[in-house]
mmCIF file with all atom_site columns, C-alpha atoms in Angstrom:
data_model
loop_
_atom_site.group_PDB
_atom_site.id
_atom_site.type_symbol
_atom_site.label_atom_id
_atom_site.label_alt_id
_atom_site.label_comp_id
_atom_site.label_asym_id
_atom_site.label_entity_id
_atom_site.label_seq_id
_atom_site.pdbx_PDB_ins_code
_atom_site.Cartn_x
_atom_site.Cartn_y
_atom_site.Cartn_z
_atom_site.occupancy
_atom_site.B_iso_or_equiv
_atom_site.pdbx_formal_charge
_atom_site.auth_seq_id
_atom_site.auth_comp_id
_atom_site.auth_asym_id
_atom_site.auth_atom_id
_atom_site.pdbx_PDB_model_num
ATOM 1   C CA . MET A 1 1   ? 89.986  -61.882 44.379 1.00 65.00 ? 1   MET A CA 1
ATOM 2   C CA . LEU A 1 2   ? 90.922  -62.505 47.967 1.00 70.00 ? 2   LEU A CA 1
ATOM 3   C CA . ASP A 1 3   ? 89.164  -59.207 48.895 1.00 77.00 ? 3   ASP A CA 1
ATOM 4   C CA . ALA A 1 4   ? 85.998  -60.534 47.012 1.00 73.00 ? 4   ALA A CA 1
ATOM 5   C CA . TYR A 1 5   ? 86.343  -63.883 49.225 1.00 72.00 ? 5   TYR A CA 1
ATOM 6   C CA . HIS A 1 6   ? 86.591  -61.737 52.364 1.00 75.00 ? 6   HIS A CA 1
ATOM 7   C CA . TRP A 1 7   ? 83.348  -59.665 51.514 1.00 72.00 ? 7   TRP A CA 1
ATOM 8   C CA . LEU A 1 8   ? 81.326  -62.858 50.748 1.00 70.00 ? 8   LEU A CA 1
ATOM 9   C CA . ASN A 1 9   ? 82.435  -64.388 54.175 1.00 75.00 ? 9   ASN A CA 1
ATOM 10  C CA . SER A 1 10  ? 81.850  -61.103 56.104 1.00 77.00 ? 10  SER A CA 1
ATOM 11  C CA . GLN A 1 11  ? 78.253  -60.899 54.516 1.00 80.00 ? 11  GLN A CA 1
ATOM 12  C CA . SER A 1 12  ? 77.404  -64.631 54.463 1.00 80.00 ? 12  SER A CA 1
ATOM 13  C CA . LEU A 1 13  ? 74.902  -64.059 57.147 1.00 81.00 ? 13  LEU A CA 1
ATOM 14  C CA . SER A 1 14  ? 73.423  -61.212 55.193 1.00 83.00 ? 14  SER A CA 1
ATOM 15  C CA . ILE A 1 15  ? 73.352  -63.379 51.879 1.00 83.00 ? 15  ILE A CA 1
ATOM 16  C CA . ALA A 1 16  ? 72.090  -66.435 53.843 1.00 85.00 ? 16  ALA A CA 1
ATOM 17  C CA . ALA A 1 17  ? 68.810  -64.273 55.198 1.00 86.00 ? 17  ALA A CA 1
ATOM 18  C CA . ALA A 1 18  ? 68.391  -62.884 51.616 1.00 89.00 ? 18  ALA A CA 1
ATOM 19  C CA . LEU A 1 19  ? 68.151  -66.154 50.169 1.00 91.00 ? 19  LEU A CA 1
ATOM 20  C CA . PHE A 1 20  ? 65.985  -67.462 52.907 1.00 92.00 ? 20  PHE A CA 1
ATOM 21  C CA . ALA A 1 21  ? 63.513  -64.476 52.223 1.00 93.00 ? 21  ALA A CA 1
ATOM 22  C CA . LEU A 1 22  ? 64.088  -65.204 48.404 1.00 94.00 ? 22  LEU A CA 1
ATOM 23  C CA . LEU A 1 23  ? 62.949  -68.601 49.181 1.00 95.00 ? 23  LEU A CA 1
ATOM 24  C CA . ILE A 1 24  ? 59.759  -67.950 51.289 1.00 95.00 ? 24  ILE A CA 1
ATOM 25  C CA . LEU A 1 25  ? 58.642  -65.365 48.792 1.00 95.00 ? 25  LEU A CA 1
ATOM 26  C CA . VAL A 1 26  ? 58.886  -67.993 45.896 1.00 95.00 ? 26  VAL A CA 1
ATOM 27  C CA . ASN A 1 27  ? 57.010  -70.627 48.080 1.00 95.00 ? 27  ASN A CA 1
ATOM 28  C CA . ILE A 1 28  ? 54.456  -68.015 48.724 1.00 96.00 ? 28  ILE A CA 1
ATOM 29  C CA . ILE A 1 29  ? 54.154  -67.531 45.313 1.00 96.00 ? 29  ILE A CA 1
ATOM 30  C CA . THR A 1 30  ? 54.025  -71.138 44.441 1.00 96.00 ? 30  THR A CA 1
ATOM 31  C CA . LEU A 1 31  ? 51.097  -71.530 46.809 1.00 95.00 ? 31  LEU A CA 1
ATOM 32  C CA . TRP A 1 32  ? 49.295  -68.908 45.551 1.00 96.00 ? 32  TRP A CA 1
ATOM 33  C CA . GLN A 1 33  ? 49.406  -70.387 41.866 1.00 96.00 ? 33  GLN A CA 1
ATOM 34  C CA . VAL A 1 34  ? 48.435  -73.931 43.010 1.00 95.00 ? 34  VAL A CA 1
ATOM 35  C CA . ARG A 1 35  ? 45.666  -72.162 44.738 1.00 95.00 ? 35  ARG A CA 1
ATOM 36  C CA . ALA A 1 36  ? 44.689  -70.490 41.669 1.00 94.00 ? 36  ALA A CA 1
ATOM 37  C CA . TYR A 1 37  ? 44.943  -73.574 39.534 1.00 93.00 ? 37  TYR A CA 1
ATOM 38  C CA . ARG A 1 38  ? 42.881  -75.368 42.013 1.00 92.00 ? 38  ARG A CA 1
ATOM 39  C CA . ARG A 1 39  ? 40.199  -72.421 41.313 1.00 92.00 ? 39  ARG A CA 1
ATOM 40  C CA . ARG A 1 40  ? 40.368  -73.081 37.985 1.00 89.00 ? 40  ARG A CA 1
ATOM 41  C CA . VAL A 1 41  ? 39.926  -77.162 37.954 1.00 84.00 ? 41  VAL A CA 1
ATOM 42  C CA . ARG A 1 42  ? 37.083  -76.653 40.325 1.00 85.00 ? 42  ARG A CA 1
ATOM 43  C CA . VAL A 1 43  ? 35.256  -74.354 37.657 1.00 85.00 ? 43  VAL A CA 1
ATOM 44  C CA . PHE A 1 44  ? 36.236  -76.366 34.946 1.00 79.00 ? 44  PHE A CA 1
ATOM 45  C CA . GLU A 1 45  ? 34.729  -79.517 36.577 1.00 77.00 ? 45  GLU A CA 1
ATOM 46  C CA . THR A 1 46  ? 31.736  -77.584 37.281 1.00 79.00 ? 46  THR A CA 1
ATOM 47  C CA . LEU A 1 47  ? 31.090  -76.605 33.866 1.00 76.00 ? 47  LEU A CA 1
ATOM 48  C CA . PHE A 1 48  ? 31.819  -79.514 32.255 1.00 72.00 ? 48  PHE A CA 1
ATOM 49  C CA . LYS A 1 49  ? 30.485  -82.175 34.806 1.00 73.00 ? 49  LYS A CA 1
ATOM 50  C CA . ASP A 1 50  ? 27.738  -83.383 32.443 1.00 70.00 ? 50  ASP A CA 1
ATOM 51  C CA . TYR A 1 51  ? 30.067  -84.007 29.622 1.00 66.00 ? 51  TYR A CA 1
ATOM 52  C CA . CYS A 1 52  ? 31.799  -87.380 29.542 1.00 61.00 ? 52  CYS A CA 1
ATOM 53  C CA . GLY A 1 53  ? 35.337  -88.134 28.450 1.00 62.00 ? 53  GLY A CA 1
ATOM 54  C CA . PRO A 1 54  ? 38.521  -87.973 30.156 1.00 68.00 ? 54  PRO A CA 1
ATOM 55  C CA . GLY A 1 55  ? 40.553  -84.928 28.716 1.00 72.00 ? 55  GLY A CA 1
ATOM 56  C CA . ILE A 1 56  ? 39.200  -81.307 27.797 1.00 75.00 ? 56  ILE A CA 1
ATOM 57  C CA . GLU A 1 57  ? 39.549  -82.571 23.784 1.00 80.00 ? 57  GLU A CA 1
ATOM 58  C CA . ASP A 1 58  ? 36.719  -85.266 24.206 1.00 79.00 ? 58  ASP A CA 1
ATOM 59  C CA . VAL A 1 59  ? 34.710  -82.561 26.389 1.00 77.00 ? 59  VAL A CA 1
ATOM 60  C CA . LEU A 1 60  ? 35.368  -79.838 23.620 1.00 82.00 ? 60  LEU A CA 1
ATOM 61  C CA . GLU A 1 61  ? 34.523  -82.168 20.782 1.00 85.00 ? 61  GLU A CA 1
ATOM 62  C CA . GLU A 1 62  ? 31.234  -83.212 22.548 1.00 83.00 ? 62  GLU A CA 1
ATOM 63  C CA . ILE A 1 63  ? 30.398  -79.674 22.977 1.00 84.00 ? 63  ILE A CA 1
ATOM 64  C CA . ARG A 1 64  ? 31.222  -79.085 19.289 1.00 91.00 ? 64  ARG A CA 1
ATOM 65  C CA . ARG A 1 65  ? 28.901  -82.146 18.183 1.00 92.00 ? 65  ARG A CA 1
ATOM 66  C CA . LEU A 1 66  ? 25.984  -80.976 20.467 1.00 93.00 ? 66  LEU A CA 1
ATOM 67  C CA . GLU A 1 67  ? 26.313  -77.250 19.137 1.00 96.00 ? 67  GLU A CA 1
ATOM 68  C CA . HIS A 1 68  ? 26.155  -78.434 15.547 1.00 96.00 ? 68  HIS A CA 1
ATOM 69  C CA . GLU A 1 69  ? 23.161  -80.805 16.531 1.00 96.00 ? 69  GLU A CA 1
ATOM 70  C CA . ASN A 1 70  ? 21.546  -77.474 18.296 1.00 97.00 ? 70  ASN A CA 1
ATOM 71  C CA . ARG A 1 71  ? 21.901  -75.281 15.219 1.00 97.00 ? 71  ARG A CA 1
ATOM 72  C CA . ARG A 1 72  ? 20.161  -78.251 13.106 1.00 97.00 ? 72  ARG A CA 1
ATOM 73  C CA . GLN A 1 73  ? 17.238  -78.261 15.388 1.00 98.00 ? 73  GLN A CA 1
ATOM 74  C CA . ILE A 1 74  ? 17.069  -74.675 15.481 1.00 98.00 ? 74  ILE A CA 1
ATOM 75  C CA . HIS A 1 75  ? 16.844  -74.608 11.674 1.00 97.00 ? 75  HIS A CA 1
ATOM 76  C CA . ARG A 1 76  ? 14.153  -77.020 11.300 1.00 97.00 ? 76  ARG A CA 1
ATOM 77  C CA . LEU A 1 77  ? 12.076  -75.074 13.915 1.00 97.00 ? 77  LEU A CA 1
ATOM 78  C CA . GLU A 1 78  ? 12.596  -71.934 12.096 1.00 97.00 ? 78  GLU A CA 1
ATOM 79  C CA . GLU A 1 79  ? 11.343  -73.730 8.954  1.00 96.00 ? 79  GLU A CA 1
ATOM 80  C CA . ARG A 1 80  ? 8.191   -75.181 10.995 1.00 96.00 ? 80  ARG A CA 1
ATOM 81  C CA . VAL A 1 81  ? 7.427   -71.510 12.471 1.00 96.00 ? 81  VAL A CA 1
ATOM 82  C CA . GLU A 1 82  ? 7.972   -69.978 8.956  1.00 94.00 ? 82  GLU A CA 1
ATOM 83  C CA . SER A 1 83  ? 5.295   -72.514 7.575  1.00 93.00 ? 83  SER A CA 1
ATOM 84  C CA . ILE A 1 84  ? 2.863   -72.025 10.380 1.00 91.00 ? 84  ILE A CA 1
ATOM 85  C CA . GLU A 1 85  ? 3.116   -68.310 9.984  1.00 90.00 ? 85  GLU A CA 1
ATOM 86  C CA . GLY A 1 86  ? 2.305   -68.419 6.197  1.00 89.00 ? 86  GLY A CA 1
ATOM 87  C CA . ARG A 1 87  ? -0.804  -70.824 7.167  1.00 88.00 ? 87  ARG A CA 1
ATOM 88  C CA . LEU A 1 88  ? -2.069  -68.562 9.880  1.00 85.00 ? 88  LEU A CA 1
ATOM 89  C CA . PRO A 1 89  ? -3.767  -65.746 7.888  1.00 82.00 ? 89  PRO A CA 1
ATOM 90  C CA . ALA A 1 90  ? -6.127  -68.536 6.239  1.00 84.00 ? 90  ALA A CA 1
ATOM 91  C CA . MET A 1 91  ? -6.851  -70.123 9.589  1.00 87.00 ? 91  MET A CA 1
ATOM 92  C CA . LEU A 1 92  ? -10.048 -69.215 11.681 1.00 85.00 ? 92  LEU A CA 1
ATOM 93  C CA . SER A 1 93  ? -9.075  -66.642 13.954 1.00 85.00 ? 93  SER A CA 1
ATOM 94  C CA . THR A 1 94  ? -12.036 -64.431 14.795 1.00 88.00 ? 94  THR A CA 1
ATOM 95  C CA . LEU A 1 95  ? -15.402 -65.540 16.370 1.00 93.00 ? 95  LEU A CA 1
ATOM 96  C CA . ARG A 1 96  ? -18.221 -63.179 17.142 1.00 94.00 ? 96  ARG A CA 1
ATOM 97  C CA . VAL A 1 97  ? -21.779 -63.623 17.936 1.00 95.00 ? 97  VAL A CA 1
ATOM 98  C CA . ILE A 1 98  ? -24.906 -61.512 18.123 1.00 95.00 ? 98  ILE A CA 1
ATOM 99  C CA . ARG A 1 99  ? -27.937 -62.924 19.991 1.00 94.00 ? 99  ARG A CA 1
ATOM 100 C CA . TYR A 1 100 ? -31.451 -61.292 19.395 1.00 90.00 ? 100 TYR A CA 1
ATOM 101 C CA . LYS A 1 101 ? -35.290 -61.648 19.265 1.00 87.00 ? 101 LYS A CA 1
ATOM 102 C CA . ALA A 1 102 ? -36.058 -62.626 15.961 1.00 84.00 ? 102 ALA A CA 1
ATOM 103 C CA . PHE A 1 103 ? -39.724 -63.244 16.265 1.00 83.00 ? 103 PHE A CA 1
ATOM 104 C CA . PRO A 1 104 ? -41.936 -61.081 18.762 1.00 80.00 ? 104 PRO A CA 1
ATOM 105 C CA . GLU A 1 105 ? -44.008 -64.193 20.108 1.00 79.00 ? 105 GLU A CA 1
ATOM 106 C CA . VAL A 1 106 ? -40.575 -65.977 21.283 1.00 76.00 ? 106 VAL A CA 1
ATOM 107 C CA . GLY A 1 107 ? -39.219 -65.088 24.659 1.00 78.00 ? 107 GLY A CA 1
ATOM 108 C CA . GLY A 1 108 ? -35.357 -64.208 25.021 1.00 81.00 ? 108 GLY A CA 1
ATOM 109 C CA . ASP A 1 109 ? -32.971 -63.657 22.556 1.00 85.00 ? 109 ASP A CA 1
ATOM 110 C CA . LEU A 1 110 ? -32.655 -66.956 21.135 1.00 87.00 ? 110 LEU A CA 1
ATOM 111 C CA . SER A 1 111 ? -31.751 -66.388 17.661 1.00 92.00 ? 111 SER A CA 1
ATOM 112 C CA . PHE A 1 112 ? -27.950 -65.602 16.736 1.00 95.00 ? 112 PHE A CA 1
ATOM 113 C CA . SER A 1 113 ? -25.613 -64.787 13.876 1.00 96.00 ? 113 SER A CA 1
ATOM 114 C CA . LEU A 1 114 ? -21.907 -66.493 14.341 1.00 96.00 ? 114 LEU A CA 1
ATOM 115 C CA . ALA A 1 115 ? -19.217 -65.087 12.268 1.00 96.00 ? 115 ALA A CA 1
ATOM 116 C CA . LEU A 1 116 ? -16.129 -67.446 12.172 1.00 95.00 ? 116 LEU A CA 1
ATOM 117 C CA . LEU A 1 117 ? -13.303 -65.831 9.862  1.00 94.00 ? 117 LEU A CA 1
ATOM 118 C CA . SER A 1 118 ? -9.643  -65.575 9.296  1.00 91.00 ? 118 SER A CA 1
ATOM 119 C CA . GLU A 1 119 ? -7.375  -62.598 9.735  1.00 88.00 ? 119 GLU A CA 1
ATOM 120 C CA . ARG A 1 120 ? -8.271  -61.915 6.031  1.00 89.00 ? 120 ARG A CA 1
ATOM 121 C CA . GLY A 1 121 ? -12.229 -61.950 6.745  1.00 90.00 ? 121 GLY A CA 1
ATOM 122 C CA . ASP A 1 122 ? -12.509 -65.499 5.016  1.00 93.00 ? 122 ASP A CA 1
ATOM 123 C CA . GLY A 1 123 ? -14.820 -67.962 6.486  1.00 94.00 ? 123 GLY A CA 1
ATOM 124 C CA . ALA A 1 124 ? -18.566 -68.017 7.212  1.00 95.00 ? 124 ALA A CA 1
ATOM 125 C CA . VAL A 1 125 ? -21.810 -66.355 8.883  1.00 97.00 ? 125 VAL A CA 1
ATOM 126 C CA . ILE A 1 126 ? -23.800 -69.056 10.668 1.00 97.00 ? 126 ILE A CA 1
ATOM 127 C CA . THR A 1 127 ? -27.186 -67.617 11.354 1.00 96.00 ? 127 THR A CA 1
ATOM 128 C CA . GLY A 1 128 ? -29.970 -69.599 13.631 1.00 95.00 ? 128 GLY A CA 1
ATOM 129 C CA . LEU A 1 129 ? -33.636 -68.424 13.909 1.00 92.00 ? 129 LEU A CA 1
ATOM 130 C CA . HIS A 1 130 ? -35.513 -69.835 16.777 1.00 90.00 ? 130 HIS A CA 1
ATOM 131 C CA . GLY A 1 131 ? -39.320 -69.590 16.324 1.00 84.00 ? 131 GLY A CA 1
ATOM 132 C CA . ARG A 1 132 ? -42.269 -71.036 18.410 1.00 83.00 ? 132 ARG A CA 1
ATOM 133 C CA . GLU A 1 133 ? -42.998 -73.615 15.892 1.00 85.00 ? 133 GLU A CA 1
ATOM 134 C CA . TYR A 1 134 ? -39.774 -74.105 14.394 1.00 86.00 ? 134 TYR A CA 1
ATOM 135 C CA . SER A 1 135 ? -36.003 -73.282 14.257 1.00 90.00 ? 135 SER A CA 1
ATOM 136 C CA . MET A 1 136 ? -33.815 -72.769 11.149 1.00 94.00 ? 136 MET A CA 1
ATOM 137 C CA . VAL A 1 137 ? -29.896 -72.649 10.830 1.00 96.00 ? 137 VAL A CA 1
ATOM 138 C CA . TRP A 1 138 ? -27.945 -71.870 7.846  1.00 96.00 ? 138 TRP A CA 1
ATOM 139 C CA . ALA A 1 139 ? -24.270 -70.392 6.810  1.00 96.00 ? 139 ALA A CA 1
ATOM 140 C CA . LYS A 1 140 ? -23.247 -68.072 4.190  1.00 96.00 ? 140 LYS A CA 1
ATOM 141 C CA . PRO A 1 141 ? -19.576 -67.880 2.984  1.00 96.00 ? 141 PRO A CA 1
ATOM 142 C CA . VAL A 1 142 ? -17.868 -64.911 3.531  1.00 96.00 ? 142 VAL A CA 1
ATOM 143 C CA . GLN A 1 143 ? -14.561 -63.564 1.664  1.00 94.00 ? 143 GLN A CA 1
ATOM 144 C CA . ALA A 1 144 ? -12.955 -60.482 2.606  1.00 91.00 ? 144 ALA A CA 1
ATOM 145 C CA . PHE A 1 145 ? -15.520 -59.268 5.459  1.00 91.00 ? 145 PHE A CA 1
ATOM 146 C CA . SER A 1 146 ? -18.386 -59.853 2.598  1.00 90.00 ? 146 SER A CA 1
ATOM 147 C CA . SER A 1 147 ? -20.540 -62.199 1.301  1.00 93.00 ? 147 SER A CA 1
ATOM 148 C CA . SER A 1 148 ? -22.032 -62.597 -2.380 1.00 94.00 ? 148 SER A CA 1
ATOM 149 C CA . TYR A 1 149 ? -25.509 -63.543 -0.600 1.00 95.00 ? 149 TYR A CA 1
ATOM 150 C CA . GLN A 1 150 ? -27.864 -60.977 0.876  1.00 95.00 ? 150 GLN A CA 1
ATOM 151 C CA . LEU A 1 151 ? -26.978 -60.397 4.431  1.00 94.00 ? 151 LEU A CA 1
ATOM 152 C CA . SER A 1 152 ? -29.365 -59.437 7.268  1.00 93.00 ? 152 SER A CA 1
ATOM 153 C CA . GLU A 1 153 ? -28.657 -56.753 9.647  1.00 93.00 ? 153 GLU A CA 1
ATOM 154 C CA . GLU A 1 154 ? -27.669 -58.868 12.177 1.00 94.00 ? 154 GLU A CA 1
ATOM 155 C CA . GLU A 1 155 ? -25.422 -60.774 10.055 1.00 95.00 ? 155 GLU A CA 1
ATOM 156 C CA . GLN A 1 156 ? -23.619 -57.556 8.648  1.00 94.00 ? 156 GLN A CA 1
ATOM 157 C CA . ALA A 1 157 ? -23.540 -56.513 12.324 1.00 94.00 ? 157 ALA A CA 1
ATOM 158 C CA . VAL A 1 158 ? -21.411 -59.422 13.283 1.00 95.00 ? 158 VAL A CA 1
ATOM 159 C CA . LEU A 1 159 ? -19.228 -59.118 10.378 1.00 94.00 ? 159 LEU A CA 1
ATOM 160 C CA . ARG A 1 160 ? -18.360 -55.500 11.219 1.00 93.00 ? 160 ARG A CA 1
ATOM 161 C CA . MET A 1 161 ? -17.687 -56.562 14.821 1.00 93.00 ? 161 MET A CA 1
ATOM 162 C CA . ALA A 1 162 ? -15.416 -59.196 13.463 1.00 91.00 ? 162 ALA A CA 1
ATOM 163 C CA . GLN A 1 163 ? -13.815 -56.674 11.120 1.00 89.00 ? 163 GLN A CA 1
ATOM 164 C CA . ASN A 1 164 ? -12.960 -54.179 14.038 1.00 88.00 ? 164 ASN A CA 1
ATOM 165 C CA . ARG A 1 165 ? -12.052 -57.068 16.327 1.00 79.00 ? 165 ARG A CA 1
ATOM 166 C CA . GLY A 1 166 ? -14.691 -55.768 18.924 1.00 57.00 ? 166 GLY A CA 1
#
């Protein structure tokens, strides 16, 4: 036992230096951990600065509530988009016009045939004839790019343009 005491006594300076080095190492590690913690706190504050509440539980609860509300809004928007997409094929989406000279005594291309159709080819062809003494306008219903009424060459041409989207 006495030998151990003498050995410790003779090595006390070395032991003190080792303990001092260990203390410095522990302080360096502690400072490094404090800096890392502060960085995390800054990141946390930046991420959650728009949320109210003193603790992380309040912030997370607010995020959960907002996420739930966003899901409901997305669901409502998806339903509206689906409804609109269901109605789109029936809505007028194609407009084509041909202007022409219907009567030789009238100058310019003042007469016209206008196709107003949906994607399915439903709608109407409106034709206007302009003469020297009078002008006439009429409409013919169209279903699937054809009409139950007799169509003029110009009306057939405007329907073909509408069908070919050209």
